[in-house]
Each structure stands twice: as structure tokens, then as C-alpha cells.
JSON list of C-alpha atoms in Angstrom, two decimals:
[
{"chain": "A", "resi": 69, "resn": "UNK", "atom": "CA", "xyz": [61.99, 10.01, 25.26]},
{"chain": "A", "resi": 70, "resn": "UNK", "atom": "CA", "xyz": [64.82, 11.39, 23.16]},
{"chain": "A", "resi": 71, "resn": "UNK", "atom": "CA", "xyz": [67.12, 14.25, 22.38]},
{"chain": "A", "resi": 72, "resn": "UNK", "atom": "CA", "xyz": [65.83, 17.31, 20.64]},
{"chain": "A", "resi": 73, "resn": "UNK", "atom": "CA", "xyz": [67.56, 18.32, 17.43]},
{"chain": "A", "resi": 74, "resn": "UNK", "atom": "CA", "xyz": [69.75, 21.39, 17.45]},
{"chain": "A", "resi": 75, "resn": "UNK", "atom": "CA", "xyz": [70.62, 23.89, 20.16]},
{"chain": "A", "resi": 76, "resn": "UNK", "atom": "CA", "xyz": [68.05, 25.60, 22.34]},
{"chain": "A", "resi": 77, "resn": "UNK", "atom": "CA", "xyz": [68.26, 27.70, 25.48]},
{"chain": "A", "resi": 78, "resn": "UNK", "atom": "CA", "xyz": [65.24, 26.21, 27.25]},
{"chain": "A", "resi": 79, "resn": "UNK", "atom": "CA", "xyz": [65.68, 24.22, 30.48]},
{"chain": "A", "resi": 80, "resn": "UNK", "atom": "CA", "xyz": [63.87, 21.22, 29.00]},
{"chain": "A", "resi": 81, "resn": "UNK", "atom": "CA", "xyz": [66.06, 21.18, 25.88]},
{"chain": "A", "resi": 82, "resn": "UNK", "atom": "CA", "xyz": [69.20, 21.22, 28.02]},
{"chain": "A", "resi": 83, "resn": "UNK", "atom": "CA", "xyz": [67.89, 18.26, 29.99]},
{"chain": "A", "resi": 84, "resn": "UNK", "atom": "CA", "xyz": [67.07, 16.40, 26.76]},
{"chain": "A", "resi": 85, "resn": "UNK", "atom": "CA", "xyz": [70.60, 16.97, 25.49]},
{"chain": "A", "resi": 86, "resn": "UNK", "atom": "CA", "xyz": [72.04, 15.69, 28.78]},
{"chain": "A", "resi": 87, "resn": "UNK", "atom": "CA", "xyz": [70.23, 12.34, 28.73]},
{"chain": "A", "resi": 88, "resn": "UNK", "atom": "CA", "xyz": [73.12, 10.72, 26.87]},
{"chain": "A", "resi": 89, "resn": "UNK", "atom": "CA", "xyz": [75.58, 12.15, 29.41]},
{"chain": "A", "resi": 90, "resn": "UNK", "atom": "CA", "xyz": [73.85, 10.73, 32.49]},
{"chain": "A", "resi": 91, "resn": "UNK", "atom": "CA", "xyz": [73.52, 7.34, 30.79]},
{"chain": "A", "resi": 92, "resn": "UNK", "atom": "CA", "xyz": [77.16, 7.12, 29.73]},
{"chain": "A", "resi": 93, "resn": "UNK", "atom": "CA", "xyz": [79.30, 9.19, 32.10]},
{"chain": "A", "resi": 94, "resn": "UNK", "atom": "CA", "xyz": [80.00, 8.84, 35.79]},
{"chain": "A", "resi": 95, "resn": "UNK", "atom": "CA", "xyz": [79.22, 11.89, 37.87]},
{"chain": "A", "resi": 96, "resn": "UNK", "atom": "CA", "xyz": [82.87, 12.95, 38.00]},
{"chain": "A", "resi": 97, "resn": "UNK", "atom": "CA", "xyz": [82.95, 13.22, 34.20]},
{"chain": "A", "resi": 98, "resn": "UNK", "atom": "CA", "xyz": [79.59, 15.02, 34.07]},
{"chain": "A", "resi": 99, "resn": "UNK", "atom": "CA", "xyz": [80.87, 18.59, 33.80]},
{"chain": "A", "resi": 100, "resn": "UNK", "atom": "CA", "xyz": [79.64, 21.96, 32.59]},
{"chain": "A", "resi": 101, "resn": "UNK", "atom": "CA", "xyz": [82.13, 21.60, 29.73]},
{"chain": "A", "resi": 102, "resn": "UNK", "atom": "CA", "xyz": [80.52, 18.30, 28.73]},
{"chain": "A", "resi": 103, "resn": "UNK", "atom": "CA", "xyz": [77.09, 19.94, 28.90]},
{"chain": "A", "resi": 104, "resn": "UNK", "atom": "CA", "xyz": [78.34, 22.82, 26.72]},
{"chain": "A", "resi": 105, "resn": "UNK", "atom": "CA", "xyz": [79.49, 20.32, 24.12]},
{"chain": "A", "resi": 106, "resn": "UNK", "atom": "CA", "xyz": [76.25, 18.30, 24.28]},
{"chain": "A", "resi": 107, "resn": "UNK", "atom": "CA", "xyz": [73.99, 21.34, 23.97]},
{"chain": "A", "resi": 108, "resn": "UNK", "atom": "CA", "xyz": [76.11, 23.64, 21.77]},
{"chain": "A", "resi": 109, "resn": "UNK", "atom": "CA", "xyz": [75.36, 26.38, 24.30]},
{"chain": "A", "resi": 110, "resn": "UNK", "atom": "CA", "xyz": [77.65, 28.72, 26.18]},
{"chain": "A", "resi": 111, "resn": "UNK", "atom": "CA", "xyz": [78.29, 28.28, 29.88]},
{"chain": "A", "resi": 112, "resn": "UNK", "atom": "CA", "xyz": [76.36, 31.48, 30.55]},
{"chain": "A", "resi": 113, "resn": "UNK", "atom": "CA", "xyz": [73.29, 30.23, 28.69]},
{"chain": "A", "resi": 114, "resn": "UNK", "atom": "CA", "xyz": [73.35, 26.96, 30.61]},
{"chain": "A", "resi": 115, "resn": "UNK", "atom": "CA", "xyz": [73.84, 28.56, 34.02]},
{"chain": "A", "resi": 116, "resn": "UNK", "atom": "CA", "xyz": [70.97, 30.95, 33.30]},
{"chain": "A", "resi": 117, "resn": "UNK", "atom": "CA", "xyz": [68.67, 27.93, 33.77]},
{"chain": "A", "resi": 118, "resn": "UNK", "atom": "CA", "xyz": [70.67, 25.88, 36.29]},
{"chain": "A", "resi": 119, "resn": "UNK", "atom": "CA", "xyz": [72.78, 26.70, 39.33]},
{"chain": "A", "resi": 120, "resn": "UNK", "atom": "CA", "xyz": [75.58, 24.22, 38.64]},
{"chain": "A", "resi": 121, "resn": "UNK", "atom": "CA", "xyz": [76.35, 20.78, 37.22]},
{"chain": "A", "resi": 122, "resn": "UNK", "atom": "CA", "xyz": [74.68, 19.11, 40.19]},
{"chain": "A", "resi": 123, "resn": "UNK", "atom": "CA", "xyz": [71.44, 20.93, 39.44]},
{"chain": "A", "resi": 124, "resn": "UNK", "atom": "CA", "xyz": [71.60, 19.80, 35.79]},
{"chain": "A", "resi": 125, "resn": "UNK", "atom": "CA", "xyz": [72.37, 16.21, 36.76]},
{"chain": "A", "resi": 126, "resn": "UNK", "atom": "CA", "xyz": [69.52, 16.03, 39.26]},
{"chain": "A", "resi": 127, "resn": "UNK", "atom": "CA", "xyz": [67.03, 17.53, 36.79]},
{"chain": "A", "resi": 128, "resn": "UNK", "atom": "CA", "xyz": [68.08, 15.08, 34.07]},
{"chain": "A", "resi": 129, "resn": "UNK", "atom": "CA", "xyz": [67.89, 12.04, 36.36]},
{"chain": "A", "resi": 130, "resn": "UNK", "atom": "CA", "xyz": [64.47, 13.10, 37.62]},
{"chain": "A", "resi": 131, "resn": "UNK", "atom": "CA", "xyz": [63.21, 13.64, 34.07]},
{"chain": "A", "resi": 132, "resn": "UNK", "atom": "CA", "xyz": [64.45, 10.23, 32.89]},
{"chain": "A", "resi": 133, "resn": "UNK", "atom": "CA", "xyz": [62.94, 8.45, 35.89]},
{"chain": "A", "resi": 134, "resn": "UNK", "atom": "CA", "xyz": [59.62, 10.23, 35.34]},
{"chain": "A", "resi": 135, "resn": "UNK", "atom": "CA", "xyz": [59.58, 9.17, 31.68]},
{"chain": "A", "resi": 136, "resn": "UNK", "atom": "CA", "xyz": [60.20, 5.54, 32.66]},
{"chain": "A", "resi": 137, "resn": "UNK", "atom": "CA", "xyz": [57.52, 5.72, 35.37]},
{"chain": "A", "resi": 138, "resn": "UNK", "atom": "CA", "xyz": [55.01, 7.21, 32.92]},
{"chain": "A", "resi": 139, "resn": "UNK", "atom": "CA", "xyz": [55.77, 4.43, 30.43]},
{"chain": "A", "resi": 140, "resn": "UNK", "atom": "CA", "xyz": [55.02, 1.76, 33.03]},
{"chain": "A", "resi": 141, "resn": "UNK", "atom": "CA", "xyz": [51.95, 3.59, 34.33]},
{"chain": "A", "resi": 142, "resn": "UNK", "atom": "CA", "xyz": [50.44, 3.69, 30.83]},
{"chain": "A", "resi": 143, "resn": "UNK", "atom": "CA", "xyz": [50.28, -0.11, 30.52]},
{"chain": "A", "resi": 144, "resn": "UNK", "atom": "CA", "xyz": [50.90, -1.85, 33.83]},
{"chain": "A", "resi": 145, "resn": "UNK", "atom": "CA", "xyz": [47.35, -1.62, 35.25]},
{"chain": "A", "resi": 146, "resn": "UNK", "atom": "CA", "xyz": [45.42, -2.03, 31.99]},
{"chain": "A", "resi": 147, "resn": "UNK", "atom": "CA", "xyz": [43.14, -5.08, 32.19]},
{"chain": "A", "resi": 148, "resn": "UNK", "atom": "CA", "xyz": [44.27, -7.97, 29.96]},
{"chain": "A", "resi": 149, "resn": "UNK", "atom": "CA", "xyz": [42.51, -11.07, 28.68]},
{"chain": "A", "resi": 150, "resn": "UNK", "atom": "CA", "xyz": [45.21, -13.36, 30.07]},
{"chain": "A", "resi": 151, "resn": "UNK", "atom": "CA", "xyz": [48.46, -13.40, 32.01]},
{"chain": "A", "resi": 152, "resn": "UNK", "atom": "CA", "xyz": [50.19, -14.41, 28.78]},
{"chain": "A", "resi": 153, "resn": "UNK", "atom": "CA", "xyz": [48.96, -11.21, 27.15]},
{"chain": "A", "resi": 154, "resn": "UNK", "atom": "CA", "xyz": [50.24, -9.14, 30.07]},
{"chain": "A", "resi": 155, "resn": "UNK", "atom": "CA", "xyz": [53.65, -10.82, 29.96]},
{"chain": "A", "resi": 156, "resn": "UNK", "atom": "CA", "xyz": [53.98, -10.11, 26.23]},
{"chain": "A", "resi": 157, "resn": "UNK", "atom": "CA", "xyz": [52.88, -6.48, 26.66]},
{"chain": "A", "resi": 158, "resn": "UNK", "atom": "CA", "xyz": [55.31, -6.11, 29.57]},
{"chain": "A", "resi": 159, "resn": "UNK", "atom": "CA", "xyz": [58.20, -7.47, 27.51]},
{"chain": "A", "resi": 160, "resn": "UNK", "atom": "CA", "xyz": [57.24, -5.28, 24.54]},
{"chain": "A", "resi": 161, "resn": "UNK", "atom": "CA", "xyz": [57.42, -2.19, 26.75]},
{"chain": "A", "resi": 162, "resn": "UNK", "atom": "CA", "xyz": [60.79, -3.27, 28.16]},
{"chain": "A", "resi": 163, "resn": "UNK", "atom": "CA", "xyz": [61.96, -3.69, 24.56]},
{"chain": "A", "resi": 164, "resn": "UNK", "atom": "CA", "xyz": [60.78, -0.18, 23.68]},
{"chain": "A", "resi": 165, "resn": "UNK", "atom": "CA", "xyz": [62.57, 1.24, 26.72]},
{"chain": "A", "resi": 166, "resn": "UNK", "atom": "CA", "xyz": [65.71, -0.63, 25.72]},
{"chain": "A", "resi": 167, "resn": "UNK", "atom": "CA", "xyz": [65.54, 0.69, 22.15]},
{"chain": "A", "resi": 168, "resn": "UNK", "atom": "CA", "xyz": [65.03, 4.27, 23.36]},
{"chain": "A", "resi": 169, "resn": "UNK", "atom": "CA", "xyz": [68.05, 4.03, 25.63]},
{"chain": "A", "resi": 170, "resn": "UNK", "atom": "CA", "xyz": [70.15, 2.41, 22.91]},
{"chain": "A", "resi": 171, "resn": "UNK", "atom": "CA", "xyz": [69.19, 5.25, 20.55]},
{"chain": "A", "resi": 172, "resn": "UNK", "atom": "CA", "xyz": [70.45, 7.75, 23.12]},
{"chain": "A", "resi": 173, "resn": "UNK", "atom": "CA", "xyz": [73.70, 5.92, 23.80]},
{"chain": "A", "resi": 174, "resn": "UNK", "atom": "CA", "xyz": [74.83, 4.81, 20.35]},
{"chain": "A", "resi": 175, "resn": "UNK", "atom": "CA", "xyz": [73.79, 1.22, 20.97]},
{"chain": "A", "resi": 176, "resn": "UNK", "atom": "CA", "xyz": [75.32, 0.66, 24.39]},
{"chain": "A", "resi": 177, "resn": "UNK", "atom": "CA", "xyz": [72.89, -1.77, 26.01]},
{"chain": "A", "resi": 178, "resn": "UNK", "atom": "CA", "xyz": [74.37, -1.63, 29.50]},
{"chain": "A", "resi": 179, "resn": "UNK", "atom": "CA", "xyz": [73.88, 2.11, 29.98]},
{"chain": "A", "resi": 180, "resn": "UNK", "atom": "CA", "xyz": [70.62, 1.86, 31.95]},
{"chain": "A", "resi": 181, "resn": "UNK", "atom": "CA", "xyz": [72.18, -0.44, 34.54]},
{"chain": "A", "resi": 182, "resn": "UNK", "atom": "CA", "xyz": [75.16, 1.92, 34.70]},
{"chain": "A", "resi": 183, "resn": "UNK", "atom": "CA", "xyz": [72.80, 4.89, 35.13]},
{"chain": "A", "resi": 184, "resn": "UNK", "atom": "CA", "xyz": [70.93, 3.22, 38.01]},
{"chain": "A", "resi": 185, "resn": "UNK", "atom": "CA", "xyz": [74.14, 2.49, 39.92]},
{"chain": "A", "resi": 186, "resn": "UNK", "atom": "CA", "xyz": [75.49, 6.02, 39.36]},
{"chain": "A", "resi": 187, "resn": "UNK", "atom": "CA", "xyz": [72.27, 7.83, 40.22]},
{"chain": "A", "resi": 188, "resn": "UNK", "atom": "CA", "xyz": [71.82, 5.74, 43.36]},
{"chain": "A", "resi": 189, "resn": "UNK", "atom": "CA", "xyz": [75.11, 7.12, 44.67]},
{"chain": "A", "resi": 190, "resn": "UNK", "atom": "CA", "xyz": [74.68, 10.74, 43.60]},
{"chain": "A", "resi": 191, "resn": "UNK", "atom": "CA", "xyz": [71.01, 11.74, 43.47]},
{"chain": "A", "resi": 192, "resn": "UNK", "atom": "CA", "xyz": [69.48, 12.04, 46.99]},
{"chain": "A", "resi": 193, "resn": "UNK", "atom": "CA", "xyz": [65.92, 11.23, 45.88]},
{"chain": "A", "resi": 194, "resn": "UNK", "atom": "CA", "xyz": [66.82, 8.34, 43.59]},
{"chain": "A", "resi": 195, "resn": "UNK", "atom": "CA", "xyz": [65.87, 5.54, 46.01]},
{"chain": "A", "resi": 196, "resn": "UNK", "atom": "CA", "xyz": [62.47, 7.17, 46.49]},
{"chain": "A", "resi": 197, "resn": "UNK", "atom": "CA", "xyz": [61.94, 7.44, 42.71]},
{"chain": "A", "resi": 198, "resn": "UNK", "atom": "CA", "xyz": [63.15, 3.91, 42.03]},
{"chain": "A", "resi": 199, "resn": "UNK", "atom": "CA", "xyz": [61.03, 2.51, 44.86]},
{"chain": "A", "resi": 200, "resn": "UNK", "atom": "CA", "xyz": [57.94, 4.20, 43.40]},
{"chain": "A", "resi": 201, "resn": "UNK", "atom": "CA", "xyz": [58.67, 2.55, 40.05]},
{"chain": "A", "resi": 202, "resn": "UNK", "atom": "CA", "xyz": [59.28, -0.82, 41.73]},
{"chain": "A", "resi": 203, "resn": "UNK", "atom": "CA", "xyz": [56.01, -0.57, 43.69]},
{"chain": "A", "resi": 204, "resn": "UNK", "atom": "CA", "xyz": [54.05, 0.37, 40.57]},
{"chain": "A", "resi": 205, "resn": "UNK", "atom": "CA", "xyz": [55.47, -2.66, 38.79]},
{"chain": "A", "resi": 206, "resn": "UNK", "atom": "CA", "xyz": [54.81, -4.89, 41.82]},
{"chain": "A", "resi": 207, "resn": "UNK", "atom": "CA", "xyz": [51.19, -3.73, 42.00]},
{"chain": "A", "resi": 208, "resn": "UNK", "atom": "CA", "xyz": [50.74, -4.47, 38.30]},
{"chain": "A", "resi": 209, "resn": "UNK", "atom": "CA", "xyz": [52.10, -8.01, 38.59]},
{"chain": "A", "resi": 210, "resn": "UNK", "atom": "CA", "xyz": [50.01, -8.65, 41.71]},
{"chain": "A", "resi": 211, "resn": "UNK", "atom": "CA", "xyz": [46.81, -7.47, 40.00]},
{"chain": "A", "resi": 212, "resn": "UNK", "atom": "CA", "xyz": [47.35, -9.59, 36.89]},
{"chain": "A", "resi": 213, "resn": "UNK", "atom": "CA", "xyz": [48.40, -12.69, 38.83]},
{"chain": "A", "resi": 214, "resn": "UNK", "atom": "CA", "xyz": [45.33, -12.50, 41.07]},
{"chain": "A", "resi": 215, "resn": "UNK", "atom": "CA", "xyz": [43.13, -12.09, 37.98]},
{"chain": "A", "resi": 216, "resn": "UNK", "atom": "CA", "xyz": [44.80, -15.13, 36.38]},
{"chain": "A", "resi": 217, "resn": "UNK", "atom": "CA", "xyz": [44.06, -17.19, 39.50]},
{"chain": "A", "resi": 218, "resn": "UNK", "atom": "CA", "xyz": [40.43, -16.01, 39.54]},
{"chain": "A", "resi": 219, "resn": "UNK", "atom": "CA", "xyz": [39.87, -17.11, 35.94]},
{"chain": "A", "resi": 220, "resn": "UNK", "atom": "CA", "xyz": [41.67, -20.42, 36.61]},
{"chain": "A", "resi": 221, "resn": "UNK", "atom": "CA", "xyz": [44.49, -19.66, 34.19]},
{"chain": "A", "resi": 222, "resn": "UNK", "atom": "CA", "xyz": [47.13, -20.38, 36.84]},
{"chain": "A", "resi": 223, "resn": "UNK", "atom": "CA", "xyz": [46.97, -22.55, 39.95]},
{"chain": "A", "resi": 224, "resn": "UNK", "atom": "CA", "xyz": [45.08, -21.35, 43.01]},
{"chain": "A", "resi": 225, "resn": "UNK", "atom": "CA", "xyz": [47.66, -22.74, 45.49]},
{"chain": "A", "resi": 226, "resn": "UNK", "atom": "CA", "xyz": [50.21, -20.09, 44.52]},
{"chain": "A", "resi": 227, "resn": "UNK", "atom": "CA", "xyz": [51.65, -17.55, 46.91]},
{"chain": "A", "resi": 228, "resn": "UNK", "atom": "CA", "xyz": [51.11, -14.34, 44.94]},
{"chain": "A", "resi": 229, "resn": "UNK", "atom": "CA", "xyz": [53.62, -12.27, 46.93]},
{"chain": "A", "resi": 230, "resn": "UNK", "atom": "CA", "xyz": [56.40, -14.78, 46.22]},
{"chain": "A", "resi": 231, "resn": "UNK", "atom": "CA", "xyz": [55.41, -15.12, 42.59]},
{"chain": "A", "resi": 232, "resn": "UNK", "atom": "CA", "xyz": [55.46, -11.34, 42.07]},
{"chain": "A", "resi": 233, "resn": "UNK", "atom": "CA", "xyz": [59.00, -11.32, 43.42]},
{"chain": "A", "resi": 234, "resn": "UNK", "atom": "CA", "xyz": [60.01, -14.08, 41.03]},
{"chain": "A", "resi": 235, "resn": "UNK", "atom": "CA", "xyz": [58.73, -12.26, 37.95]},
{"chain": "A", "resi": 236, "resn": "UNK", "atom": "CA", "xyz": [60.32, -8.99, 39.03]},
{"chain": "A", "resi": 237, "resn": "UNK", "atom": "CA", "xyz": [63.59, -10.73, 39.84]},
{"chain": "A", "resi": 238, "resn": "UNK", "atom": "CA", "xyz": [63.76, -12.18, 36.33]},
{"chain": "A", "resi": 239, "resn": "UNK", "atom": "CA", "xyz": [63.79, -8.69, 34.82]},
{"chain": "A", "resi": 240, "resn": "UNK", "atom": "CA", "xyz": [66.12, -7.25, 37.45]},
{"chain": "A", "resi": 241, "resn": "UNK", "atom": "CA", "xyz": [68.50, -10.18, 37.03]},
{"chain": "A", "resi": 242, "resn": "UNK", "atom": "CA", "xyz": [68.67, -9.78, 33.25]},
{"chain": "A", "resi": 243, "resn": "UNK", "atom": "CA", "xyz": [69.11, -6.02, 33.71]},
{"chain": "A", "resi": 244, "resn": "UNK", "atom": "CA", "xyz": [72.00, -6.50, 36.14]},
{"chain": "A", "resi": 245, "resn": "UNK", "atom": "CA", "xyz": [73.59, -9.05, 33.83]},
{"chain": "A", "resi": 246, "resn": "UNK", "atom": "CA", "xyz": [73.35, -6.55, 30.99]},
{"chain": "A", "resi": 247, "resn": "UNK", "atom": "CA", "xyz": [75.48, -4.16, 33.02]},
{"chain": "A", "resi": 248, "resn": "UNK", "atom": "CA", "xyz": [78.20, -6.78, 33.38]},
{"chain": "A", "resi": 249, "resn": "UNK", "atom": "CA", "xyz": [77.91, -8.57, 30.02]},
{"chain": "A", "resi": 250, "resn": "UNK", "atom": "CA", "xyz": [76.12, -6.22, 27.58]},
{"chain": "A", "resi": 251, "resn": "UNK", "atom": "CA", "xyz": [75.99, -8.72, 24.75]},
{"chain": "A", "resi": 252, "resn": "UNK", "atom": "CA", "xyz": [73.81, -11.10, 26.79]},
{"chain": "A", "resi": 253, "resn": "UNK", "atom": "CA", "xyz": [70.89, -8.74, 27.43]},
{"chain": "A", "resi": 254, "resn": "UNK", "atom": "CA", "xyz": [67.94, -9.04, 25.11]},
{"chain": "A", "resi": 255, "resn": "UNK", "atom": "CA", "xyz": [64.21, -9.38, 25.54]},
{"chain": "A", "resi": 256, "resn": "UNK", "atom": "CA", "xyz": [64.25, -12.85, 23.94]},
{"chain": "A", "resi": 257, "resn": "UNK", "atom": "CA", "xyz": [66.09, -14.12, 27.02]},
{"chain": "A", "resi": 258, "resn": "UNK", "atom": "CA", "xyz": [63.66, -12.33, 29.33]},
{"chain": "A", "resi": 259, "resn": "UNK", "atom": "CA", "xyz": [60.65, -13.69, 27.46]},
{"chain": "A", "resi": 260, "resn": "UNK", "atom": "CA", "xyz": [62.03, -17.23, 27.58]},
{"chain": "A", "resi": 261, "resn": "UNK", "atom": "CA", "xyz": [62.57, -17.01, 31.35]},
{"chain": "A", "resi": 262, "resn": "UNK", "atom": "CA", "xyz": [59.13, -15.56, 32.02]},
{"chain": "A", "resi": 263, "resn": "UNK", "atom": "CA", "xyz": [57.38, -18.08, 29.78]},
{"chain": "A", "resi": 264, "resn": "UNK", "atom": "CA", "xyz": [59.20, -20.94, 31.51]},
{"chain": "A", "resi": 265, "resn": "UNK", "atom": "CA", "xyz": [57.91, -19.66, 34.85]},
{"chain": "A", "resi": 266, "resn": "UNK", "atom": "CA", "xyz": [54.42, -19.25, 33.42]},
{"chain": "A", "resi": 267, "resn": "UNK", "atom": "CA", "xyz": [54.43, -22.83, 32.14]},
{"chain": "A", "resi": 268, "resn": "UNK", "atom": "CA", "xyz": [55.28, -24.07, 35.64]},
{"chain": "A", "resi": 269, "resn": "UNK", "atom": "CA", "xyz": [52.35, -22.26, 37.28]},
{"chain": "A", "resi": 270, "resn": "UNK", "atom": "CA", "xyz": [49.60, -22.56, 34.69]},
{"chain": "A", "resi": 271, "resn": "UNK", "atom": "CA", "xyz": [46.64, -24.85, 35.28]},
{"chain": "A", "resi": 272, "resn": "UNK", "atom": "CA", "xyz": [47.23, -28.20, 33.56]},
{"chain": "A", "resi": 273, "resn": "UNK", "atom": "CA", "xyz": [44.48, -30.45, 32.20]},
{"chain": "A", "resi": 274, "resn": "UNK", "atom": "CA", "xyz": [45.74, -33.39, 34.27]},
{"chain": "A", "resi": 275, "resn": "UNK", "atom": "CA", "xyz": [46.12, -31.18, 37.38]},
{"chain": "A", "resi": 276, "resn": "UNK", "atom": "CA", "xyz": [49.83, -31.99, 37.65]},
{"chain": "A", "resi": 277, "resn": "UNK", "atom": "CA", "xyz": [51.74, -29.59, 39.86]},
{"chain": "A", "resi": 278, "resn": "UNK", "atom": "CA", "xyz": [55.45, -29.13, 40.33]},
{"chain": "A", "resi": 279, "resn": "UNK", "atom": "CA", "xyz": [54.83, -27.40, 43.65]},
{"chain": "A", "resi": 280, "resn": "UNK", "atom": "CA", "xyz": [56.54, -24.14, 42.71]},
{"chain": "A", "resi": 281, "resn": "UNK", "atom": "CA", "xyz": [55.78, -21.02, 44.78]},
{"chain": "A", "resi": 282, "resn": "UNK", "atom": "CA", "xyz": [52.92, -22.81, 46.51]},
{"chain": "A", "resi": 283, "resn": "UNK", "atom": "CA", "xyz": [51.53, -21.73, 49.85]}
]
């Protein structure tokens, strides 16, 4: 995921050049003039491929969401040796997503949270796209948590549905916080939170239980 170098008149290249715009600008500031500047193309060349700014915005949002979905799909259902391994792979992929977005937005960490809030208001199919991503992530967590219970890595009295929500909420909470206080967001914080939760649910040699997320 990234901008292509130089100007090009292809629809895909215009979308690539507009990724920074949808991550940084509200819809009111997303104009054909801004697209001209981002692509180094004339208005006529841009409108040869798109009907108007709305068409460009929708295409760019859809492309970005598809790239994020593909990233999750490539790792989320891959079988892992342990829940710990899955958590670390999950965090590594979140880190890569964060770095890609920071590269597009000159280091502004909060841009993804800003993008989500903007796109939710403007793009009619955004809830559907975001829900598909959320469900893919939920299915991945559910699969790996059930596998961890089966191999006696974590306790068997856990409510998996609740636990999935807790792990997902940790990421969503850190993401939301990054939109309000950009300097706080980093994957070290996310990893610490997830590992703390893991330590509370793992099977202990002395069978001690803190009773978290139990049935």
C-alpha cells in the first residue's frame, strides 16, 4: 500500500495519489483542485476516469479498505503454534499497517482514526466494509482462542465470545485514543495490554484463577 512515483493518467494511479488526501483531509477539503495537485494531472485527465470528486473519494476509500482487509485475511486464519504466537503476529501486522499509513501521511499517527470517522459519514458502503473487516478479525480471534483452549494453553472455563470482544476492544480503544492523543498510540502499549490479558487467562500450574471472562 503506497503512492506511486510520478504522474500517471490511470485510474489506479490517481487513487494511489489520493490516499494521503483521504487520510488527512475532511471531505469538504477533498476537492478536484487538491486531486490535481496530488496527481500533477489536469482536471480533464482526472475527470476522464472519474465523474466527480465524490467518485474519486469513494474509489479511494474502497481501495484502502480492501488493502487493509487483504492484509488481515493473509494472516488472521493461519494456524499458529500458540495464542502467544498469534498475538505477536497480530501486533506485527498492526505495526506494519501503522507504518504504511505514517509513510503516506508524513508521520501523522492519528490519520487512520480520522479516516474512519470521515468515511463513516461520507461513504455509503463504509459500514458494510468496516463490518466485514471486523467480522474477519472476530472470526480469527475466535478460532485461535478455541484452539488455545483445546490445547490447554488457556483456561477452559472462558466465555470465548466475551474474550474475543475484550481483545478486539483493546485494539479499538488504542486506535480511538490515537485519534485524540496521537503521541500515545504505539504497538508497545497494545502488546502490553494484550499480554496482560493473556496472563490472566492462561492455564497456571497451580490452577489459580482470577475468574476473568468465565462462563
